[in-house]
Amino acid sequence: MSDGTTTPGRKRIFSGMQPSGEAHLGNYLGALKRWVDMQDEYDCIWCIVDDHAITSGLAPKELPGNVFDLAVSFLAVGLDPERAIIFVQSDVHEHTELAWLLNAVTPKGDLERMTQYKEKAQRFESVPAGILNYPILQAADILIYKADAVPVGEDQRQHLELTRDIARKFNAAYGDTFPEPEALIGDAGKILGLDGDAKMSKSVGNTVRLLAEPDEIWERVRTAVTDPQRVRRTDPGRPEVCNVYSLHKFFADEATVADVAAQCRAATRGCVDCKKILADNIATTFAPFRERAAHFRAHPDEVRRTLDEGARKARAIAAETMAEVRRKMGLRWRDGLG
Ligand code: SF4
């Protein structure tokens, strides 16, 4: 980013992650790994979305530590403040201001149709409005930077479609302002939990901490579910239905992956040995992350400075967009009196 925010000819992308503390294997495979690579191709804005996290009922005393731990994970995997803007959402108040203004062009029915809203709403007797309005804040996060594209998983595609609709409706009502961001869907596919659950998450305990030591990685991977038909060591397996095999593809070269599949089918390698190879490869990949995280934990001021600088750069772009939005919506009343 030549002037600290934009590089001529490069697309700008935005993405955020909720601060549930240190990142885990699912965050890494589903987002962070890809974000690191994208920094070579795009002007990237990476956000820790703590304003979103308040809708998940997290205790206030836990939130600051979670934000810091996720920031350490971001920096440890290689999100680079020299090449991207890295910041915390609540440091840039323009996000919530724009979200409020976008309420004006967002039909309630569109929010009620969101699949994630329907799923989350079932958990409440009285659904907080924040659960319904969550996608408007997501839209504001993206539109405030006039992002050209957003790296998302398949599960977020519907929310991005809503963002595009909101941009279209705003532009129609108040004049051309926001680009309609494209979805950059990754090829990681769905990352299942180690227990075979549809989602890998820390709260369920079916994942591996990004900064786990090799012993802990092995303890977790050892419990992973495999092909249910492979009951005995001598039973031929079906790698295509085994989650361990899917994970091998992220951490091993093609020859190793082919060998895992062949030995599984021929029952020449047991599942424990197969998992050991996976655990070792994960530990090797994560080793430099642990090393860098130790540095940042020992130097918390470096992390704070990075987030402060990121917020300063983000605020500069957000303030410009908000000045335009307020003017177009007639919210600069002194100027309008003539
Ligand atoms: Fe899965 Fe490996 Fe066991 Fe085959 S040998 S079922 S790929 S863990």
mmCIF file of C-alpha atoms in Angstrom, residues 21-337:
data_model
loop_
_atom_site.group_PDB
_atom_site.id
_atom_site.type_symbol
_atom_site.label_atom_id
_atom_site.label_comp_id
_atom_site.label_asym_id
_atom_site.label_seq_id
_atom_site.Cartn_x
_atom_site.Cartn_y
_atom_site.Cartn_z
ATOM 1 C CA GLY A 21 -9.325 -15.498 21.551
ATOM 2 C CA GLU A 22 -6.435 -17.360 19.991
ATOM 3 C CA ALA A 23 -7.211 -18.615 16.478
ATOM 4 C CA HIS A 24 -7.557 -22.341 15.814
ATOM 5 C CA LEU A 25 -7.059 -24.822 13.013
ATOM 6 C CA GLY A 26 -10.455 -24.023 11.438
ATOM 7 C CA ASN A 27 -9.747 -20.258 11.412
ATOM 8 C CA TYR A 28 -6.360 -20.954 9.867
ATOM 9 C CA LEU A 29 -7.560 -23.261 7.082
ATOM 10 C CA GLY A 30 -10.811 -21.403 6.404
ATOM 11 C CA ALA A 31 -9.452 -17.850 6.425
ATOM 12 C CA LEU A 32 -6.041 -16.877 7.785
ATOM 13 C CA LYS A 33 -3.920 -19.043 5.474
ATOM 14 C CA ARG A 34 -5.641 -17.486 2.498
ATOM 15 C CA TRP A 35 -5.519 -13.956 3.903
ATOM 16 C CA VAL A 36 -1.739 -14.197 4.228
ATOM 17 C CA ASP A 37 -1.396 -15.084 0.522
ATOM 18 C CA MET A 38 -3.866 -12.398 -0.548
ATOM 19 C CA GLN A 39 -1.601 -9.684 0.809
ATOM 20 C CA ASP A 40 0.593 -10.121 -2.300
ATOM 21 C CA GLU A 41 -2.287 -9.429 -4.651
ATOM 22 C CA TYR A 42 -4.720 -7.044 -2.961
ATOM 23 C CA ASP A 43 -4.847 -4.010 -0.683
ATOM 24 C CA CYS A 44 -6.080 -5.817 2.386
ATOM 25 C CA ILE A 45 -7.992 -4.620 5.430
ATOM 26 C CA TRP A 46 -8.161 -7.194 8.254
ATOM 27 C CA CYS A 47 -10.445 -6.420 11.136
ATOM 28 C CA ILE A 48 -11.051 -7.927 14.572
ATOM 29 C CA VAL A 49 -14.799 -7.438 14.796
ATOM 30 C CA ASP A 50 -15.422 -6.894 18.494
ATOM 31 C CA ASP A 51 -18.608 -4.856 17.911
ATOM 32 C CA HIS A 52 -20.045 -8.006 16.362
ATOM 33 C CA ALA A 53 -18.898 -10.101 19.310
ATOM 34 C CA ILE A 54 -21.216 -8.322 21.743
ATOM 35 C CA THR A 55 -24.149 -10.131 20.130
ATOM 36 C CA SER A 56 -22.679 -13.477 21.205
ATOM 37 C CA GLY A 57 -23.067 -12.692 24.900
ATOM 38 C CA LEU A 58 -19.359 -12.705 25.726
ATOM 39 C CA ALA A 59 -18.514 -11.428 29.232
ATOM 40 C CA PRO A 60 -17.084 -7.852 29.054
ATOM 41 C CA LYS A 61 -14.053 -8.853 31.083
ATOM 42 C CA GLU A 62 -13.141 -11.511 28.518
ATOM 43 C CA LEU A 63 -13.396 -9.365 25.418
ATOM 44 C CA PRO A 64 -10.164 -7.292 25.695
ATOM 45 C CA GLY A 65 -8.039 -10.414 26.243
ATOM 46 C CA ASN A 66 -9.751 -12.163 23.353
ATOM 47 C CA VAL A 67 -9.042 -9.212 21.064
ATOM 48 C CA PHE A 68 -5.368 -9.230 22.061
ATOM 49 C CA ASP A 69 -5.050 -13.003 21.627
ATOM 50 C CA LEU A 70 -6.592 -12.881 18.160
ATOM 51 C CA ALA A 71 -4.304 -9.977 17.216
ATOM 52 C CA VAL A 72 -1.310 -12.098 18.270
ATOM 53 C CA SER A 73 -2.635 -14.962 16.118
ATOM 54 C CA PHE A 74 -3.085 -12.592 13.159
ATOM 55 C CA LEU A 75 0.491 -11.369 13.407
ATOM 56 C CA ALA A 76 1.914 -14.817 14.176
ATOM 57 C CA VAL A 77 0.529 -16.405 10.994
ATOM 58 C CA GLY A 78 1.904 -13.586 8.879
ATOM 59 C CA LEU A 79 -0.756 -10.916 8.496
ATOM 60 C CA ASP A 80 1.600 -8.063 7.876
ATOM 61 C CA PRO A 81 0.979 -4.464 9.011
ATOM 62 C CA GLU A 82 3.470 -3.302 6.360
ATOM 63 C CA ARG A 83 1.225 -4.695 3.620
ATOM 64 C CA ALA A 84 -2.260 -4.561 5.175
ATOM 65 C CA ILE A 85 -4.358 -2.525 7.549
ATOM 66 C CA ILE A 86 -4.922 -4.547 10.727
ATOM 67 C CA PHE A 87 -7.218 -3.038 13.349
ATOM 68 C CA VAL A 88 -10.018 -3.504 15.862
ATOM 69 C CA GLN A 89 -13.536 -2.592 14.770
ATOM 70 C CA SER A 90 -14.530 -0.672 17.913
ATOM 71 C CA ASP A 91 -11.555 1.673 17.371
ATOM 72 C CA VAL A 92 -13.285 3.000 14.248
ATOM 73 C CA HIS A 93 -16.719 4.231 15.346
ATOM 74 C CA GLU A 94 -17.733 5.022 11.789
ATOM 75 C CA HIS A 95 -18.643 1.321 11.324
ATOM 76 C CA THR A 96 -21.541 1.532 13.774
ATOM 77 C CA GLU A 97 -22.590 4.944 12.506
ATOM 78 C CA LEU A 98 -22.807 3.687 8.924
ATOM 79 C CA ALA A 99 -24.663 0.566 10.100
ATOM 80 C CA TRP A 100 -27.342 2.793 11.635
ATOM 81 C CA LEU A 101 -27.688 4.811 8.426
ATOM 82 C CA LEU A 102 -27.889 1.654 6.298
ATOM 83 C CA ASN A 103 -30.921 0.627 8.362
ATOM 84 C CA ALA A 104 -32.755 3.234 6.289
ATOM 85 C CA VAL A 105 -32.405 1.197 3.085
ATOM 86 C CA THR A 106 -32.522 -2.362 4.449
ATOM 87 C CA PRO A 107 -35.877 -4.152 4.408
ATOM 88 C CA LYS A 108 -36.575 -6.035 7.654
ATOM 89 C CA GLY A 109 -37.853 -8.990 5.617
ATOM 90 C CA ASP A 110 -34.416 -9.393 3.982
ATOM 91 C CA LEU A 111 -32.816 -9.675 7.417
ATOM 92 C CA GLU A 112 -35.413 -12.183 8.611
ATOM 93 C CA ARG A 113 -34.687 -14.365 5.576
ATOM 94 C CA MET A 114 -31.003 -14.803 6.476
ATOM 95 C CA THR A 115 -30.274 -18.459 7.234
ATOM 96 C CA GLN A 116 -27.860 -17.598 10.051
ATOM 97 C CA TYR A 117 -30.482 -15.346 11.668
ATOM 98 C CA LYS A 118 -33.017 -18.162 11.627
ATOM 99 C CA GLU A 119 -30.492 -20.538 13.212
ATOM 100 C CA LYS A 120 -29.338 -18.083 15.895
ATOM 101 C CA ALA A 121 -32.843 -16.833 16.703
ATOM 102 C CA GLN A 122 -33.876 -20.339 17.801
ATOM 103 C CA ARG A 123 -31.518 -20.031 20.776
ATOM 104 C CA PHE A 124 -33.454 -17.063 22.234
ATOM 105 C CA GLU A 125 -36.824 -16.725 23.842
ATOM 106 C CA SER A 126 -36.707 -13.008 23.043
ATOM 107 C CA VAL A 127 -34.352 -12.388 20.099
ATOM 108 C CA PRO A 128 -32.054 -9.355 20.595
ATOM 109 C CA ALA A 129 -32.345 -6.862 17.709
ATOM 110 C CA GLY A 130 -28.567 -7.126 17.266
ATOM 111 C CA ILE A 131 -28.961 -10.715 16.058
ATOM 112 C CA LEU A 132 -31.332 -9.511 13.348
ATOM 113 C CA ASN A 133 -29.291 -6.429 12.441
ATOM 114 C CA TYR A 134 -25.920 -8.181 12.491
ATOM 115 C CA PRO A 135 -25.689 -8.360 8.658
ATOM 116 C CA ILE A 136 -26.200 -4.586 8.415
ATOM 117 C CA LEU A 137 -23.087 -4.037 10.528
ATOM 118 C CA GLN A 138 -21.290 -6.545 8.301
ATOM 119 C CA ALA A 139 -22.404 -4.539 5.275
ATOM 120 C CA ALA A 140 -21.161 -1.335 6.909
ATOM 121 C CA ASP A 141 -17.784 -2.979 7.664
ATOM 122 C CA ILE A 142 -17.313 -3.680 3.976
ATOM 123 C CA LEU A 143 -18.953 -0.672 2.371
ATOM 124 C CA ILE A 144 -17.250 1.918 4.578
ATOM 125 C CA TYR A 145 -13.960 0.989 2.863
ATOM 126 C CA LYS A 146 -15.644 0.744 -0.553
ATOM 127 C CA ALA A 147 -14.115 -2.722 -0.769
ATOM 128 C CA ASP A 148 -14.091 -4.278 -4.245
ATOM 129 C CA ALA A 149 -14.221 -7.815 -2.916
ATOM 130 C CA VAL A 150 -14.530 -9.887 0.216
ATOM 131 C CA PRO A 151 -12.892 -13.261 0.884
ATOM 132 C CA VAL A 152 -15.681 -15.345 2.377
ATOM 133 C CA GLY A 153 -16.599 -18.930 3.033
ATOM 134 C CA GLU A 154 -19.648 -20.440 1.354
ATOM 135 C CA ASP A 155 -21.615 -19.902 4.596
ATOM 136 C CA GLN A 156 -21.188 -16.118 4.304
ATOM 137 C CA ARG A 157 -22.227 -15.834 0.666
ATOM 138 C CA GLN A 158 -25.810 -14.925 1.590
ATOM 139 C CA HIS A 159 -24.660 -12.082 3.834
ATOM 140 C CA LEU A 160 -22.463 -10.723 1.070
ATOM 141 C CA GLU A 161 -25.413 -10.831 -1.335
ATOM 142 C CA LEU A 162 -27.312 -8.737 1.201
ATOM 143 C CA THR A 163 -24.390 -6.285 1.344
ATOM 144 C CA ARG A 164 -24.563 -5.960 -2.436
ATOM 145 C CA ASP A 165 -28.336 -5.342 -2.231
ATOM 146 C CA ILE A 166 -27.835 -2.710 0.451
ATOM 147 C CA ALA A 167 -25.183 -0.977 -1.686
ATOM 148 C CA ARG A 168 -27.549 -1.021 -4.676
ATOM 149 C CA LYS A 169 -30.448 0.377 -2.660
ATOM 150 C CA PHE A 170 -28.301 3.095 -1.107
ATOM 151 C CA ASN A 171 -26.918 4.098 -4.513
ATOM 152 C CA ALA A 172 -30.445 4.226 -5.974
ATOM 153 C CA ALA A 173 -31.752 6.367 -3.112
ATOM 154 C CA TYR A 174 -28.833 8.747 -2.561
ATOM 155 C CA GLY A 175 -26.635 8.599 -5.663
ATOM 156 C CA ASP A 176 -23.749 6.407 -6.691
ATOM 157 C CA THR A 177 -21.610 5.835 -3.593
ATOM 158 C CA PHE A 178 -20.694 2.215 -2.935
ATOM 159 C CA PRO A 179 -19.268 -0.457 -5.259
ATOM 160 C CA GLU A 180 -21.022 -3.830 -5.072
ATOM 161 C CA PRO A 181 -18.315 -6.069 -3.599
ATOM 162 C CA GLU A 182 -17.673 -9.449 -5.197
ATOM 163 C CA ALA A 183 -17.357 -12.653 -3.211
ATOM 164 C CA LEU A 184 -13.953 -14.319 -3.321
ATOM 165 C CA ILE A 185 -14.924 -17.847 -2.329
ATOM 166 C CA GLY A 186 -11.949 -19.948 -1.226
ATOM 167 C CA ASP A 187 -11.290 -23.501 -2.327
ATOM 168 C CA ALA A 188 -10.767 -24.842 1.216
ATOM 169 C CA GLY A 189 -14.330 -26.174 1.256
ATOM 170 C CA LYS A 190 -16.045 -26.944 4.514
ATOM 171 C CA ILE A 191 -13.662 -27.608 7.399
ATOM 172 C CA LEU A 192 -15.289 -30.271 9.565
ATOM 173 C CA GLY A 193 -14.544 -30.602 13.267
ATOM 174 C CA LEU A 194 -12.193 -33.369 14.394
ATOM 175 C CA ASP A 195 -15.268 -35.101 15.821
ATOM 176 C CA GLY A 196 -16.908 -34.977 12.377
ATOM 177 C CA ASP A 197 -19.207 -32.109 13.411
ATOM 178 C CA ALA A 198 -20.209 -29.695 10.637
ATOM 179 C CA LYS A 199 -18.218 -26.887 12.259
ATOM 180 C CA MET A 200 -14.784 -26.714 13.813
ATOM 181 C CA SER A 201 -14.971 -24.540 16.906
ATOM 182 C CA LYS A 202 -13.198 -23.935 20.177
ATOM 183 C CA SER A 203 -16.406 -23.958 22.195
ATOM 184 C CA VAL A 204 -17.193 -27.483 20.992
ATOM 185 C CA GLY A 205 -13.559 -28.506 21.564
ATOM 186 C CA ASN A 206 -13.171 -30.227 18.196
ATOM 187 C CA THR A 207 -10.217 -28.283 16.875
ATOM 188 C CA VAL A 208 -6.536 -27.574 17.532
ATOM 189 C CA ARG A 209 -5.242 -24.294 18.947
ATOM 190 C CA LEU A 210 -3.066 -22.423 16.470
ATOM 191 C CA LEU A 211 -0.342 -22.054 19.104
ATOM 192 C CA ALA A 212 -0.601 -25.564 20.571
ATOM 193 C CA GLU A 213 2.632 -27.448 21.307
ATOM 194 C CA PRO A 214 3.258 -30.688 19.342
ATOM 195 C CA ASP A 215 2.089 -32.895 22.245
ATOM 196 C CA GLU A 216 -1.225 -31.069 22.437
ATOM 197 C CA ILE A 217 -1.644 -31.225 18.649
ATOM 198 C CA TRP A 218 -1.161 -34.990 18.800
ATOM 199 C CA GLU A 219 -3.609 -35.341 21.714
ATOM 200 C CA ARG A 220 -6.271 -33.572 19.622
ATOM 201 C CA VAL A 221 -5.580 -35.241 16.282
ATOM 202 C CA ARG A 222 -5.408 -38.673 17.951
ATOM 203 C CA THR A 223 -9.124 -38.380 18.802
ATOM 204 C CA ALA A 224 -10.230 -37.428 15.262
ATOM 205 C CA VAL A 225 -12.977 -39.549 13.757
ATOM 206 C CA THR A 226 -12.050 -41.571 10.681
ATOM 207 C CA ASP A 227 -13.803 -43.794 8.160
ATOM 208 C CA PRO A 228 -16.403 -45.581 10.352
ATOM 209 C CA GLN A 229 -16.067 -48.732 8.236
ATOM 210 C CA ARG A 230 -12.421 -49.095 9.213
ATOM 211 C CA VAL A 231 -13.015 -50.862 12.499
ATOM 212 C CA ARG A 232 -10.001 -53.193 12.542
ATOM 213 C CA ARG A 233 -6.448 -52.405 11.430
ATOM 214 C CA THR A 234 -6.886 -54.940 8.597
ATOM 215 C CA ASP A 235 -10.084 -53.336 7.217
ATOM 216 C CA PRO A 236 -9.471 -51.443 3.952
ATOM 217 C CA GLY A 237 -10.405 -47.766 4.378
ATOM 218 C CA ARG A 238 -12.075 -45.114 2.260
ATOM 219 C CA PRO A 239 -9.989 -41.933 2.393
ATOM 220 C CA GLU A 240 -12.655 -39.995 0.489
ATOM 221 C CA VAL A 241 -15.009 -40.192 3.504
ATOM 222 C CA CYS A 242 -12.306 -39.624 6.144
ATOM 223 C CA ASN A 243 -11.828 -36.167 7.646
ATOM 224 C CA VAL A 244 -8.229 -36.990 8.576
ATOM 225 C CA TYR A 245 -7.510 -37.533 4.892
ATOM 226 C CA SER A 246 -9.130 -34.154 4.038
ATOM 227 C CA LEU A 247 -6.836 -32.492 6.558
ATOM 228 C CA HIS A 248 -3.750 -34.232 5.138
ATOM 229 C CA LYS A 249 -4.395 -32.365 1.877
ATOM 230 C CA PHE A 250 -3.742 -29.042 3.620
ATOM 231 C CA PHE A 251 -0.500 -30.076 5.257
ATOM 232 C CA ALA A 252 1.249 -32.578 2.982
ATOM 233 C CA ASP A 253 2.643 -32.589 -0.547
ATOM 234 C CA GLU A 254 0.873 -34.461 -3.347
ATOM 235 C CA ALA A 255 3.048 -37.574 -3.068
ATOM 236 C CA THR A 256 2.337 -37.906 0.664
ATOM 237 C CA VAL A 257 -1.388 -37.404 0.133
ATOM 238 C CA ALA A 258 -1.380 -40.101 -2.583
ATOM 239 C CA ASP A 259 0.547 -42.429 -0.263
ATOM 240 C CA VAL A 260 -1.944 -41.808 2.587
ATOM 241 C CA ALA A 261 -4.832 -42.727 0.277
ATOM 242 C CA ALA A 262 -3.120 -45.817 -1.145
ATOM 243 C CA GLN A 263 -2.042 -47.183 2.252
ATOM 244 C CA CYS A 264 -5.522 -46.539 3.642
ATOM 245 C CA ARG A 265 -7.229 -48.434 0.828
ATOM 246 C CA ALA A 266 -4.767 -51.306 1.085
ATOM 247 C CA ALA A 267 -4.970 -51.362 4.908
ATOM 248 C CA THR A 268 -1.163 -51.264 5.044
ATOM 249 C CA ARG A 269 -1.121 -48.360 7.504
ATOM 250 C CA GLY A 270 -3.294 -48.035 10.575
ATOM 251 C CA CYS A 271 -5.299 -44.945 11.465
ATOM 252 C CA VAL A 272 -3.102 -44.131 14.468
ATOM 253 C CA ASP A 273 0.026 -44.004 12.299
ATOM 254 C CA CYS A 274 -1.859 -42.039 9.645
ATOM 255 C CA LYS A 275 -2.959 -39.481 12.260
ATOM 256 C CA LYS A 276 0.592 -39.264 13.602
ATOM 257 C CA ILE A 277 1.808 -38.139 10.170
ATOM 258 C CA LEU A 278 -0.918 -35.485 10.104
ATOM 259 C CA ALA A 279 -0.154 -34.285 13.636
ATOM 260 C CA ASP A 280 3.570 -34.017 12.829
ATOM 261 C CA ASN A 281 2.857 -32.011 9.678
ATOM 262 C CA ILE A 282 0.506 -29.654 11.533
ATOM 263 C CA ALA A 283 3.147 -29.195 14.265
ATOM 264 C CA THR A 284 5.799 -28.373 11.645
ATOM 265 C CA THR A 285 3.522 -25.844 9.920
ATOM 266 C CA PHE A 286 2.511 -24.196 13.199
ATOM 267 C CA ALA A 287 6.047 -24.089 14.706
ATOM 268 C CA PRO A 288 6.970 -20.655 13.268
ATOM 269 C CA PHE A 289 3.573 -19.291 14.420
ATOM 270 C CA ARG A 290 4.335 -20.355 17.996
ATOM 271 C CA GLU A 291 7.735 -18.722 17.800
ATOM 272 C CA ARG A 292 6.372 -15.423 16.482
ATOM 273 C CA ALA A 293 3.475 -15.465 18.971
ATOM 274 C CA ALA A 294 5.960 -15.837 21.829
ATOM 275 C CA HIS A 295 7.702 -12.706 20.581
ATOM 276 C CA PHE A 296 4.453 -10.702 20.456
ATOM 277 C CA ARG A 297 3.350 -11.929 23.883
ATOM 278 C CA ALA A 298 6.668 -10.739 25.261
ATOM 279 C CA HIS A 299 6.200 -7.372 23.512
ATOM 280 C CA PRO A 300 2.519 -6.435 23.928
ATOM 281 C CA ASP A 301 3.275 -2.781 23.163
ATOM 282 C CA GLU A 302 4.290 -3.813 19.647
ATOM 283 C CA VAL A 303 0.836 -5.389 19.171
ATOM 284 C CA ARG A 304 -0.898 -2.292 20.581
ATOM 285 C CA ARG A 305 1.116 0.007 18.322
ATOM 286 C CA THR A 306 0.259 -2.119 15.271
ATOM 287 C CA LEU A 307 -3.468 -1.992 16.078
ATOM 288 C CA ASP A 308 -3.322 1.757 16.810
ATOM 289 C CA GLU A 309 -1.606 2.424 13.506
ATOM 290 C CA GLY A 310 -4.071 0.168 11.705
ATOM 291 C CA ALA A 311 -7.003 2.005 13.288
ATOM 292 C CA ARG A 312 -5.508 5.347 12.255
ATOM 293 C CA LYS A 313 -5.279 4.222 8.615
ATOM 294 C CA ALA A 314 -8.739 2.626 8.672
ATOM 295 C CA ARG A 315 -10.284 5.729 10.255
ATOM 296 C CA ALA A 316 -8.836 7.944 7.519
ATOM 297 C CA ILE A 317 -10.693 5.955 4.831
ATOM 298 C CA ALA A 318 -13.843 5.513 6.927
ATOM 299 C CA ALA A 319 -14.056 9.227 7.773
ATOM 300 C CA GLU A 320 -13.900 10.137 4.094
ATOM 301 C CA THR A 321 -16.715 7.724 3.237
ATOM 302 C CA MET A 322 -18.844 8.962 6.148
ATOM 303 C CA ALA A 323 -18.422 12.601 5.112
ATOM 304 C CA GLU A 324 -19.767 11.650 1.674
ATOM 305 C CA VAL A 325 -22.601 9.546 3.128
ATOM 306 C CA ARG A 326 -23.721 12.227 5.584
ATOM 307 C CA ARG A 327 -23.693 14.854 2.841
ATOM 308 C CA LYS A 328 -25.725 12.655 0.475
ATOM 309 C CA MET A 329 -28.232 11.787 3.202
ATOM 310 C CA GLY A 330 -28.747 15.428 4.204
ATOM 311 C CA LEU A 331 -27.117 14.997 7.585
ATOM 312 C CA ARG A 332 -24.970 18.126 7.290
ATOM 313 C CA TRP A 333 -27.904 20.360 8.128
ATOM 314 C CA ARG A 334 -25.911 23.604 8.499
ATOM 315 C CA ASP A 335 -24.682 23.310 4.893
ATOM 316 C CA GLY A 336 -28.236 22.657 3.694
ATOM 317 C CA LEU A 337 -29.803 25.840 5.046
#
